[in-house]
CSV table of C-alpha atoms and ligand atoms in Angstrom, one decimal:
chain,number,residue,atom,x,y,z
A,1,UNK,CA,-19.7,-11.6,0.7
A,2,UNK,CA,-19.6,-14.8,2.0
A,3,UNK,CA,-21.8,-15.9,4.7
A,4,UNK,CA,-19.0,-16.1,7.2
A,5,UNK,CA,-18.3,-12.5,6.5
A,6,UNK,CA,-22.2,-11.1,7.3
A,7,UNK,CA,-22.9,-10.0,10.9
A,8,UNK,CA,-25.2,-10.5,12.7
A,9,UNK,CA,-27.3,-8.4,15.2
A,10,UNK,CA,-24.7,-7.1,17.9
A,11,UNK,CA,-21.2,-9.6,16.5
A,12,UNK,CA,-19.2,-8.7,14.1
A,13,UNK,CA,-18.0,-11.1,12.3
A,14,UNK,CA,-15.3,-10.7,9.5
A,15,UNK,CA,-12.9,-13.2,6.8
A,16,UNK,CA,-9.5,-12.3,5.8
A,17,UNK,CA,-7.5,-13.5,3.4
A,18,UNK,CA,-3.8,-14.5,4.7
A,19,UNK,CA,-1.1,-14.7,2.0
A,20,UNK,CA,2.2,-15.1,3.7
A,21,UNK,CA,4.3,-15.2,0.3
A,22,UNK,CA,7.8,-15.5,0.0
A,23,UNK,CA,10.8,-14.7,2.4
A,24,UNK,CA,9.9,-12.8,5.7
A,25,UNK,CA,6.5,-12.4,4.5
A,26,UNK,CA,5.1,-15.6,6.1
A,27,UNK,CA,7.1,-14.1,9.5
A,28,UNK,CA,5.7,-10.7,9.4
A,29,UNK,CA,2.3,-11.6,8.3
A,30,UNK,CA,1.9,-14.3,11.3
A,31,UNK,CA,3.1,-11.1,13.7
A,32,UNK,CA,0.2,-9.0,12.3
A,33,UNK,CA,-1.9,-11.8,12.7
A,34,UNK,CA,-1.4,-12.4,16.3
A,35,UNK,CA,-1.9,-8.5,16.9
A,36,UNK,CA,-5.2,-8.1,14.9
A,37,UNK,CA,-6.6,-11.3,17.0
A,38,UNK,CA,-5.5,-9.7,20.4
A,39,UNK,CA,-7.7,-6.5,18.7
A,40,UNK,CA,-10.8,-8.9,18.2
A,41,UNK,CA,-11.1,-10.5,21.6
A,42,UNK,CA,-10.4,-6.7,22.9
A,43,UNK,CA,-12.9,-4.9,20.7
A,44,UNK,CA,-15.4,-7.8,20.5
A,45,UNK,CA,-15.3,-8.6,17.3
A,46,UNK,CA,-14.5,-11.8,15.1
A,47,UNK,CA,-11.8,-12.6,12.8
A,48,UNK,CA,-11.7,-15.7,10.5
A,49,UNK,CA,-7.8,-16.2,8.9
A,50,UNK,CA,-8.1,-17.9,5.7
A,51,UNK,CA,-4.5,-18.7,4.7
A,52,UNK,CA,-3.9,-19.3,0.6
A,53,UNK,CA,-0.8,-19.8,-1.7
A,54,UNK,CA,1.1,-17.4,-3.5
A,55,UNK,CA,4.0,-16.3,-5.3
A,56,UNK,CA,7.3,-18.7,-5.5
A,57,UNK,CA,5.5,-20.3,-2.2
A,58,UNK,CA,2.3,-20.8,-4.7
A,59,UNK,CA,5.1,-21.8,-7.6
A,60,UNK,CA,6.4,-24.5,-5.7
A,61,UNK,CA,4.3,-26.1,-4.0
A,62,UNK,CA,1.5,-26.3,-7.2
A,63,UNK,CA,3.6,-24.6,-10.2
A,64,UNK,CA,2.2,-20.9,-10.7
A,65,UNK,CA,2.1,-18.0,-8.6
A,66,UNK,CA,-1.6,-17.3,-8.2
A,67,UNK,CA,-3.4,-20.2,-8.3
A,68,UNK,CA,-7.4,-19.7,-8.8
A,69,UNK,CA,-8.0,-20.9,-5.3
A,70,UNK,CA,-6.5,-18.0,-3.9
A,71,UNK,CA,-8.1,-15.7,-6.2
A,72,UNK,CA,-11.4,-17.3,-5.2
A,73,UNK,CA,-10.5,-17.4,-1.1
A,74,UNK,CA,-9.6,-13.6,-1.9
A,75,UNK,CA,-12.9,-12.4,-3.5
A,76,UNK,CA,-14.8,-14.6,-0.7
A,77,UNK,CA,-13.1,-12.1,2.0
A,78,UNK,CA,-13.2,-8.7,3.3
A,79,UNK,CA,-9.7,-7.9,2.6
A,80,UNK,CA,-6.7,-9.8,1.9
A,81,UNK,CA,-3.4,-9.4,4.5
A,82,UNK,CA,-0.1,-9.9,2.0
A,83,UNK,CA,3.3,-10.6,3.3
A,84,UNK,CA,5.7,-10.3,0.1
A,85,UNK,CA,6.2,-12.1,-2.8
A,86,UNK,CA,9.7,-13.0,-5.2
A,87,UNK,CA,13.2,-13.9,-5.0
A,88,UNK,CA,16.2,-14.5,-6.2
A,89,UNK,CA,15.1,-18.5,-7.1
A,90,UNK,CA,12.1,-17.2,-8.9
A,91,UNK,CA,14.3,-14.3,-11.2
A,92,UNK,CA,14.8,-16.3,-14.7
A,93,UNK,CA,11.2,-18.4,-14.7
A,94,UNK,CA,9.3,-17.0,-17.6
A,95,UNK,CA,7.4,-13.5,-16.7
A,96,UNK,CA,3.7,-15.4,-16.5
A,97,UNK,CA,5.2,-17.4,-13.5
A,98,UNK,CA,7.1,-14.9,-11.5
A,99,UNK,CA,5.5,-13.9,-9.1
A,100,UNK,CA,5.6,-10.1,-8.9
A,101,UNK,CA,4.3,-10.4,-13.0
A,102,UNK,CA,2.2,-13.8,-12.4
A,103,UNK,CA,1.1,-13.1,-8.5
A,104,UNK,CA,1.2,-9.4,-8.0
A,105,UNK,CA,-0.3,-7.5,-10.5
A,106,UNK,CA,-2.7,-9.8,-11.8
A,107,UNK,CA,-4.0,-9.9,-8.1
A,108,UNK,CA,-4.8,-6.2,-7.9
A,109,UNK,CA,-6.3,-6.4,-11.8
A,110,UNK,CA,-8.4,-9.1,-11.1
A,111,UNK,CA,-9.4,-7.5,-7.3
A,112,UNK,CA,-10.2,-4.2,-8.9
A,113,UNK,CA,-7.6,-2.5,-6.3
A,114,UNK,CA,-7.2,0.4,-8.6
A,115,UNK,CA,-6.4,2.7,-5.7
A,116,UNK,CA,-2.9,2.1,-3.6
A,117,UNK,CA,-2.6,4.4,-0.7
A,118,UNK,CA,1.5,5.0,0.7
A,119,UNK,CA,1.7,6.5,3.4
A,120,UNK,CA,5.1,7.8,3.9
A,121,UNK,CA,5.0,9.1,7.4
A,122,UNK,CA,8.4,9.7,9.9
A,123,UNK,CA,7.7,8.3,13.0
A,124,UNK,CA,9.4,10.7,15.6
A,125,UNK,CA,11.1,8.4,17.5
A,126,UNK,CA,13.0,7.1,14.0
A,127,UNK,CA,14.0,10.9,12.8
A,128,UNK,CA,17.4,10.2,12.6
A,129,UNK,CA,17.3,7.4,10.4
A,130,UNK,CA,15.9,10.0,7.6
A,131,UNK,CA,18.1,9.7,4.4
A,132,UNK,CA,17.8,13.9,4.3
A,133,UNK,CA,19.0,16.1,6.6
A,134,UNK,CA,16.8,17.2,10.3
A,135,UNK,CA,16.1,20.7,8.8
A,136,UNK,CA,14.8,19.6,5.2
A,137,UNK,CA,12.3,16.8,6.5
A,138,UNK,CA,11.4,18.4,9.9
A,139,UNK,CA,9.5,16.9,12.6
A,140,UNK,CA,6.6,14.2,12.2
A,141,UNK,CA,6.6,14.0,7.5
A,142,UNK,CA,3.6,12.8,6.9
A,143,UNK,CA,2.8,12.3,3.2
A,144,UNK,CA,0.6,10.2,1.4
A,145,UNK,CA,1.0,8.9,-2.2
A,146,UNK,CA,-2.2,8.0,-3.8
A,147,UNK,CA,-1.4,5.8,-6.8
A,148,UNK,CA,-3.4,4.7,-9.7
A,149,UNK,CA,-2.7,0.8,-9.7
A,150,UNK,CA,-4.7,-0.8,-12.5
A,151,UNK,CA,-4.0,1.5,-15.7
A,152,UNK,CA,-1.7,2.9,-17.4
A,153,UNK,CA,2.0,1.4,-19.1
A,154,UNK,CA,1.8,-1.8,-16.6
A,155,UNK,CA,-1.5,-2.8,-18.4
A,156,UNK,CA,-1.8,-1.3,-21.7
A,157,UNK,CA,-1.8,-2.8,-24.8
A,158,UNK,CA,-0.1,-3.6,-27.4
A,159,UNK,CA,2.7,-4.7,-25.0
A,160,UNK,CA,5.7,-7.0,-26.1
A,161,UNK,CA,8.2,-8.0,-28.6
A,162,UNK,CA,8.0,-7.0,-32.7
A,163,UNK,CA,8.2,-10.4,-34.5
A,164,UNK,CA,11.4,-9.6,-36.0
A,165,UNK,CA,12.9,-9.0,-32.2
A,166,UNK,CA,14.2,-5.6,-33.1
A,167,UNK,CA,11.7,-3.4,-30.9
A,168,UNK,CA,9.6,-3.4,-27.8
A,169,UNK,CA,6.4,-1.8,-26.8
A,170,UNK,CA,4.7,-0.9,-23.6
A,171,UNK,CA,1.8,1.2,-23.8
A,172,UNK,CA,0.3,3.6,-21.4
A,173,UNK,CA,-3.3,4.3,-21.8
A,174,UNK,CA,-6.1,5.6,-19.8
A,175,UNK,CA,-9.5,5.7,-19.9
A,176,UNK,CA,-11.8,9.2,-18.3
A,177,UNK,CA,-13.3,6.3,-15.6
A,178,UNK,CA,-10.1,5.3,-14.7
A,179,UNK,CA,-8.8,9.0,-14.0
A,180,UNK,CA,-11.5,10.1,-12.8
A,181,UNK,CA,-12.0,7.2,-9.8
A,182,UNK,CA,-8.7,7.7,-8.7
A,183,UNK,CA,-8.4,11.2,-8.8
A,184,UNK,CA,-11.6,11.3,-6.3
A,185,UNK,CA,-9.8,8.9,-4.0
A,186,UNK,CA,-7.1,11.9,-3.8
A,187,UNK,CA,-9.2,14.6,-3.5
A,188,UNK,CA,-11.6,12.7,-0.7
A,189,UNK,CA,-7.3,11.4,1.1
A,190,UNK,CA,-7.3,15.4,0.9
A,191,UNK,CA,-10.3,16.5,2.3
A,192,UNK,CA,-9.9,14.3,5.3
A,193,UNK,CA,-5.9,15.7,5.9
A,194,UNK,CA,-4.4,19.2,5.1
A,195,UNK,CA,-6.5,20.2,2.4
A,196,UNK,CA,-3.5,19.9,-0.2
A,197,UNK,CA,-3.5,17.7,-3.6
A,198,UNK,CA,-0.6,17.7,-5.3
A,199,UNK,CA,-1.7,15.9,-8.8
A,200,UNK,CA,1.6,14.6,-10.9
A,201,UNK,CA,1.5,14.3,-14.5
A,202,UNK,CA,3.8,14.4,-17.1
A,203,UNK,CA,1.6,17.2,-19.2
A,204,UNK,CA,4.4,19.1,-21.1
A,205,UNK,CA,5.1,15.6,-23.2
A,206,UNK,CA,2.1,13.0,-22.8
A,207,UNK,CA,-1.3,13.0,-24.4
A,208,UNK,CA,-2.4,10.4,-21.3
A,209,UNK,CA,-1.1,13.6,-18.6
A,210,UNK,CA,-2.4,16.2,-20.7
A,211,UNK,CA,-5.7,14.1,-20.5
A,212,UNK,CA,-5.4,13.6,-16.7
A,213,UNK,CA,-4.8,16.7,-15.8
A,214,UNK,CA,-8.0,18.1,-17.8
A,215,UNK,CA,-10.2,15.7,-15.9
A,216,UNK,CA,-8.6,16.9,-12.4
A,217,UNK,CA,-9.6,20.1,-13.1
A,218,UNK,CA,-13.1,19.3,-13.9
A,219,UNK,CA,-13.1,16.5,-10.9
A,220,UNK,CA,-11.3,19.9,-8.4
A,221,UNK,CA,-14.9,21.6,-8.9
A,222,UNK,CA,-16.5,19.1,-7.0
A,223,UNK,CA,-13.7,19.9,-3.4
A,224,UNK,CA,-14.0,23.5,-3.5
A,225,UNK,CA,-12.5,23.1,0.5
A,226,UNK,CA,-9.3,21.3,-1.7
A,227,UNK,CA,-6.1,23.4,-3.0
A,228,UNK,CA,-5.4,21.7,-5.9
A,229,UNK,CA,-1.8,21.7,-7.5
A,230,UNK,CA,-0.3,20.3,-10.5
A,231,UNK,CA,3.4,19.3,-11.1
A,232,UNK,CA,5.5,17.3,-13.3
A,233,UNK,CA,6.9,14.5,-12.2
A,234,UNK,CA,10.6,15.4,-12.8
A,235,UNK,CA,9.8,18.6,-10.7
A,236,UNK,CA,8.4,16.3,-8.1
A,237,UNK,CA,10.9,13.9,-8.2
A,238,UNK,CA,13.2,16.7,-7.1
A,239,UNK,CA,10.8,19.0,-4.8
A,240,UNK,CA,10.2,15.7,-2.8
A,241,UNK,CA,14.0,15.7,-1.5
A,242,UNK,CA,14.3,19.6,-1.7
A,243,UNK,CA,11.1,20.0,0.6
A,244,UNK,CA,8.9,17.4,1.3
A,245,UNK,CA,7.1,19.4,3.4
A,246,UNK,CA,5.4,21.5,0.6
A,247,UNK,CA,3.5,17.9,-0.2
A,248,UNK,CA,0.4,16.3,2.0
A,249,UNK,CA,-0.6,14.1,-0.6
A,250,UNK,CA,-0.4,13.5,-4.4
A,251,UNK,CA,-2.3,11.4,-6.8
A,252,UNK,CA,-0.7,10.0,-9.5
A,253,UNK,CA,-0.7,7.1,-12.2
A,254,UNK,CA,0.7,4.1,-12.2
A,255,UNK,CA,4.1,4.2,-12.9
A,256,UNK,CA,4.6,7.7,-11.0
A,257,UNK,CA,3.2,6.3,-8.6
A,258,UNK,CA,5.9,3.4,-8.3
A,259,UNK,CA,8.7,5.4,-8.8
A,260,UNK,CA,7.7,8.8,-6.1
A,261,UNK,CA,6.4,6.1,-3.7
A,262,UNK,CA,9.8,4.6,-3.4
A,263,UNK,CA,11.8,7.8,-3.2
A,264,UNK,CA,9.2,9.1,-0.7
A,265,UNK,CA,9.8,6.0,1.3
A,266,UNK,CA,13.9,7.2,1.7
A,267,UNK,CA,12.7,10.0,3.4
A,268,UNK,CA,11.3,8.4,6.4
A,269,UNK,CA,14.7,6.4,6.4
A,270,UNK,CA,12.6,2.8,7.2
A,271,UNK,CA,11.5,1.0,4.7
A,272,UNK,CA,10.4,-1.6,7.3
A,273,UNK,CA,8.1,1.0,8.6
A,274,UNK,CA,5.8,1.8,6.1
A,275,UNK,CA,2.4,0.3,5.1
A,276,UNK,CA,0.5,0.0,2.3
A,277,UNK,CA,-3.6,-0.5,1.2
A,278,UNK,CA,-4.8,-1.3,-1.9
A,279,UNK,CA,-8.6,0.0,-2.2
A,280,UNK,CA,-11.2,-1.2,-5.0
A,281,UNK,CA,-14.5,0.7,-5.3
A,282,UNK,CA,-15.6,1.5,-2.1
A,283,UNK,CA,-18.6,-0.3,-1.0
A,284,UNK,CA,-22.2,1.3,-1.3
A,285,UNK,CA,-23.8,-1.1,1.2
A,286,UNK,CA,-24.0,1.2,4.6
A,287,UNK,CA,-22.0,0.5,7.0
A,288,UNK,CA,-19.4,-2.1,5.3
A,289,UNK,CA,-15.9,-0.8,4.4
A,290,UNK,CA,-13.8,-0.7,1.2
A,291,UNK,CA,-12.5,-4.3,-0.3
A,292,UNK,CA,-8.8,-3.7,0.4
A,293,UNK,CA,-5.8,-5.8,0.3
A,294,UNK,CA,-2.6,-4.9,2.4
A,295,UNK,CA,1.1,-4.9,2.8
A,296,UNK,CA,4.2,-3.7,4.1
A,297,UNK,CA,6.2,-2.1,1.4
A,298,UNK,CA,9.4,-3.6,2.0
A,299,UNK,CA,10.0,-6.8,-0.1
A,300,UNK,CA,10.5,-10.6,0.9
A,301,UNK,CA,14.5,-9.7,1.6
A,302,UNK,CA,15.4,-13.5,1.2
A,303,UNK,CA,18.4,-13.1,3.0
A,304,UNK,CA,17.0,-13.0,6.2
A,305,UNK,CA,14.1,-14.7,5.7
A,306,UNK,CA,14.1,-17.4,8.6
A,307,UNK,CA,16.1,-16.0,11.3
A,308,UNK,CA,13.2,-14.3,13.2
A,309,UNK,CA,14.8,-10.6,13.1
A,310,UNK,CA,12.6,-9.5,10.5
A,311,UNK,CA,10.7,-6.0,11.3
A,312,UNK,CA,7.0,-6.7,11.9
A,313,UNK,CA,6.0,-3.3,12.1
A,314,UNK,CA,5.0,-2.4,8.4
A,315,UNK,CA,3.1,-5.5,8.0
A,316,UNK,CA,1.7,-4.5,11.7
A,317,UNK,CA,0.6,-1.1,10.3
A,318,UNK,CA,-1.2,-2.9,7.4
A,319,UNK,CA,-3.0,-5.0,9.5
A,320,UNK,CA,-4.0,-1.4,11.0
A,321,UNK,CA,-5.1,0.1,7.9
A,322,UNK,CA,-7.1,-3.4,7.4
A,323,UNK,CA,-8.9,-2.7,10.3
A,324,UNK,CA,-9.7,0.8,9.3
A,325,UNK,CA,-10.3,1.0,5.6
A,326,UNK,CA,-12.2,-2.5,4.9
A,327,UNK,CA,-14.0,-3.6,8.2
A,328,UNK,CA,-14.5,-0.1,10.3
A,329,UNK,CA,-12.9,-0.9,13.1
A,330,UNK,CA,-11.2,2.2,13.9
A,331,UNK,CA,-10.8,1.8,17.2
A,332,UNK,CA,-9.0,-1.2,17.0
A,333,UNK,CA,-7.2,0.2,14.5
A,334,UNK,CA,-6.0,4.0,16.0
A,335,UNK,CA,-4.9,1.3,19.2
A,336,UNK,CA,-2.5,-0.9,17.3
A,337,UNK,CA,-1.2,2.5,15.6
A,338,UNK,CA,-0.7,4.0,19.1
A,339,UNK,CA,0.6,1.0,20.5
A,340,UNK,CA,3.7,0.7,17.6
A,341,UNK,CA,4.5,4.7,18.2
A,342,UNK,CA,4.8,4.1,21.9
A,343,UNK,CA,7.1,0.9,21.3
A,344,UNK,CA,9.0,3.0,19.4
A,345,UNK,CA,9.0,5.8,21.9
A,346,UNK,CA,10.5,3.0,24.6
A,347,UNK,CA,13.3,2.5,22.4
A,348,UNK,CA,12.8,-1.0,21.1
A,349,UNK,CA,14.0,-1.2,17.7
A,350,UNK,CA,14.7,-4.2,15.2
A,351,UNK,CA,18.1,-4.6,13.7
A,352,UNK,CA,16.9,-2.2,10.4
A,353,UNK,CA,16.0,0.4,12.5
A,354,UNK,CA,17.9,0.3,15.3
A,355,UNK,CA,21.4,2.7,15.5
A,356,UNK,CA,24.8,1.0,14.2
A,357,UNK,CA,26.3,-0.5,17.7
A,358,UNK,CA,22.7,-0.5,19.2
A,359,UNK,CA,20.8,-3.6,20.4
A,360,UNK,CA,18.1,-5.2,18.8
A,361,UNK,CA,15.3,-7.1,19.4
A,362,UNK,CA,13.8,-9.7,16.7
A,363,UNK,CA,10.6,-10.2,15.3
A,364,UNK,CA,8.9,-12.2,17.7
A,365,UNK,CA,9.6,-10.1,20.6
A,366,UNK,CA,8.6,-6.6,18.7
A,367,UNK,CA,5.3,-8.3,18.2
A,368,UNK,CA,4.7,-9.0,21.7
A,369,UNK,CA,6.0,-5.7,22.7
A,370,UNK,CA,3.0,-4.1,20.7
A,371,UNK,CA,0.4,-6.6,21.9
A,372,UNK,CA,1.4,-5.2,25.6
A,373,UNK,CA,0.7,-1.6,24.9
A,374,UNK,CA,-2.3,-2.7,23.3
A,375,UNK,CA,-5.0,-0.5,26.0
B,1,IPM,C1,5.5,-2.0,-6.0
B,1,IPM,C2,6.4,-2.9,-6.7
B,1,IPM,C3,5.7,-3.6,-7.9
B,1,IPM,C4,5.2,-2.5,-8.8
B,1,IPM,C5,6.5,-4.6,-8.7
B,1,IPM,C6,7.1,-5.7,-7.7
B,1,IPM,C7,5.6,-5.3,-9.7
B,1,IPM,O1,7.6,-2.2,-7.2
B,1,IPM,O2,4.5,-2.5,-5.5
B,1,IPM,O3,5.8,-0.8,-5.9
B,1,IPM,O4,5.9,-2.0,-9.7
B,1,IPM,O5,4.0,-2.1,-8.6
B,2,MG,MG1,7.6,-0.2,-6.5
C-alpha cells in the first residue's frame, strides 16, 4: 500500500487505478468516475484517480499494451477501474502486443486476480429484453459465475506451435492451491446468497476435472450450511437456457468460466448491464478489503466509440462492486446500486437497452441521471 492509500484516524483515504482502454471504455470509465466521486464527498471519504495506459491506447501512444508503469500505478492502488481493451486496428499485431493477449491477461497473472466474479443478474425493469422466454428465466435471475482466472489452458505450458508447424498445443493444468483458493471463494459467494454451489467440471473426460472435483469435495466439508452440486459443463451449458433458475452460483475454471459467463450473460438480455470483479487473495490486514480490479463485461464496441451513447451502467456497477469488495464501502456502494435500479425503474434507457422505436438517452445524461438518485 502506498502511503496515499493508508488512512488515517477518522478519513478514509483510498487510490484507484483508472484504465480507460480502448473504444467506449475511456467514456464509460469517466461516467463511473464521476459517480464514485459524488459517493466520496457524500460518504466522506477520499478518492485519488490515478489514470495509466493500456491496450491499443497503451500500443500507440508507447508501442505495447501494458506498459510497466501501469503495472506499477496498479500494484500501488487499492483496486484498478478498467474500461475495455482491443479492436479491430489492433487484430493482426503479433499476440505479445494485442491487447487482450499482451494487456489483459497478463494483468490479472501478474495482479494475482485469480478469482473473477459475474454476476449475471436481470434487472426487473429490463425483463423483456431476456434472450429466453418470461416463464423460463422468471422474475429478478440472479446468478453468479465464479471463475478461476489465472490457471488452467490460458496459462499452461507447453503452449504453441511444433517446430515443424504441423501441430498446436495448449495445455490445461492445475495445481491443488489453485483449486482449492477458488473453490473457497465459491463456497464463501454461496454461503453469503442461496446456499447453492453448483461446481462445473468436465470429470467424465479430464484428469484436471477429475482432480477438481476431488478437492471440492474435501473443500464442501469445511460449508456444511452449503448444498454442493456437481455438473458437467455440457449439461450446464444446456441446464443454463433450460432453467436458469436451478443455478445461484457456480465455480468453475478458466475456460468454463469464459464460455458459461457469456451465455449466462444472454440471459439477462444486456450485455451493457453487467459487471465484473476480479479478486486476488483477500487481504488479512483487518479492516482493508480485497485487491480487486473491475469492469463492465461488454467489450470496447469500436463502432460507437465516440458518439457519447455508450451505456454507462456496467462500468457503473463496477465502480459499485469497487466500492464494496476492495475498500468496504458498502454503503456507498448498495446507493449507486439502488440509484441504477430506480433509473431503470423511471424508464430511462440507453439505445442497447431501450425497446426498438423507443427513445434513448446517451451516456452523459444516464450518468447524471444516477448521480440524482444518489440519496
Ligand atoms: C473475457 C474475455 C477474455 C477471456 C479475452 C478477451 C482474453 O473473453 O474476459 O471473458 O477470454 O478471458
Ligand atoms: Mg469471455
Amino acid at each position: 500500500m502506498t502511503e496515499q492509500t493508508s488512512s488515517v484516524a477518522g478519513s478514509r483515504s483510498y487510490s484507484v487505478a483508472v484504465l480507460g482502454g480502448d473504444g467506449i471504455g475511456p467514456e464509460v470509465v469517466q461516467a463511473a468516475v464521476k459517480v464514485s466521486q459524488h459517493c466520496a464527498s457524500k460518504y466522506g471519504f477520499t478518492l485519488h484517480m490515478r489514470p495509466a495506459l493500456v491496450g491499443g491506447a497503451a500500443y500507440d501512444a508507447v508501442g505495447t499494451p501494458l506498459p510497466a508503469e501501469t503495472l506499477s500505478t496498479c500494484r500501488e492502488c487499492d483496486a484498478v477501474l478498467l474500461g475495455a481493451v482491443g479492436g479491430p486496428k489492433y487484430d493482426t499485431l503479433p499476440p505479445a502486443l494485442r491487447p487482450e493477449v499482451g494487456a489483459l491477461l497478463p494483468l490479472r497473472k501478474e495482479l494475482g486476480l485469480f478469482a473473477n466474479l459475474r454476476p449475471a443478474r436481470l434487472f426487473p425493469a429490463l425483463a423483456s429484453a431476456s434472450a429466453l422466454r418470461a416463464d423460463i428465466v422468471g422474475a429478478g435471475l440472479d446468478l453468479l459465475v465464479v471463475r478461476e482466472l489465472t490457471g488452467g489452458i490460458y496459462f499452461g505450458s507447453p503452449k504453441g506451435r511444433s517446430a515443424d508447424g504441423l501441430s498446436a498445443v495448449d495445455t490445461c493444468t492445475y495445481s491443488r492451491t489453485e483449486i482449492e483458493r477458488i473453490l473457497h471463494v465459491g463456497f464463501r459467494a454461496a454461503a453469503q446468497r442461496s446456499r447453492r454451489l453448483c461446481s462445473v467440471d468436465k470429470a467424465n473426460v479430464l484428469e484436471s476435472s477429475r482432480f477438481w472435483r476431488e478437492i471440492c469435495n474435501e473443500v464442501a466439508a469445511q460449508y456444511p450450511d452449503v448444498a454442493l452440486t456437481h455438473m458437467l459443463v455440457d449439461n450446464c451449458a444446456m441446464q443454463l437456457v433450460r432453467d436458469p433458475r436451478q443455478f445461484d452460483v457456480i465455480v468453475t475454471e478458466n475456460m468454463f468460466g469464459d464460455i458459461l459467463s457469456d451465455e449466462a450473460s444472454m440471459l439477462t438480455g444486456s450485455l451493457g448491464m453487467l459487471p465484473s470483479a476480479s479478486l486476488g487473495e483477500a487481504s488479512s490486514a483487518g479492516g482493508r478489503g480485497t485487491f480487486g480490479m473491475y469492469e463492465p463485461v461488454h467489450g470496447s464496441a469500436p463502432d460507437i466509440a465516440g458518439k457519447g451513447i455508450a451505456n454507462p451502467l456496467a462500468t457503473i456497477i463496477s465502480a459499485a462492486m469497487l466500492l464494496r469488495h476492495s475498500l468496504g464501502e458498502d454503503r456507498a456502494a448498495e446507493d449507486i446500486e439502488r440509484a441504477v435500479a430506480e433509473v431503470l425503474d423511471a424508464g430511462l434507457r440507453t439505445a442497447d437497452i431501450a425497446a426498438a422505436g423507443a427513445s434513448s438517452v446517451g451516456t452523459d445524461a444516464m450518468c447524471e441521471a444516477v448521480i440524482a438518485r444518489l440519496s
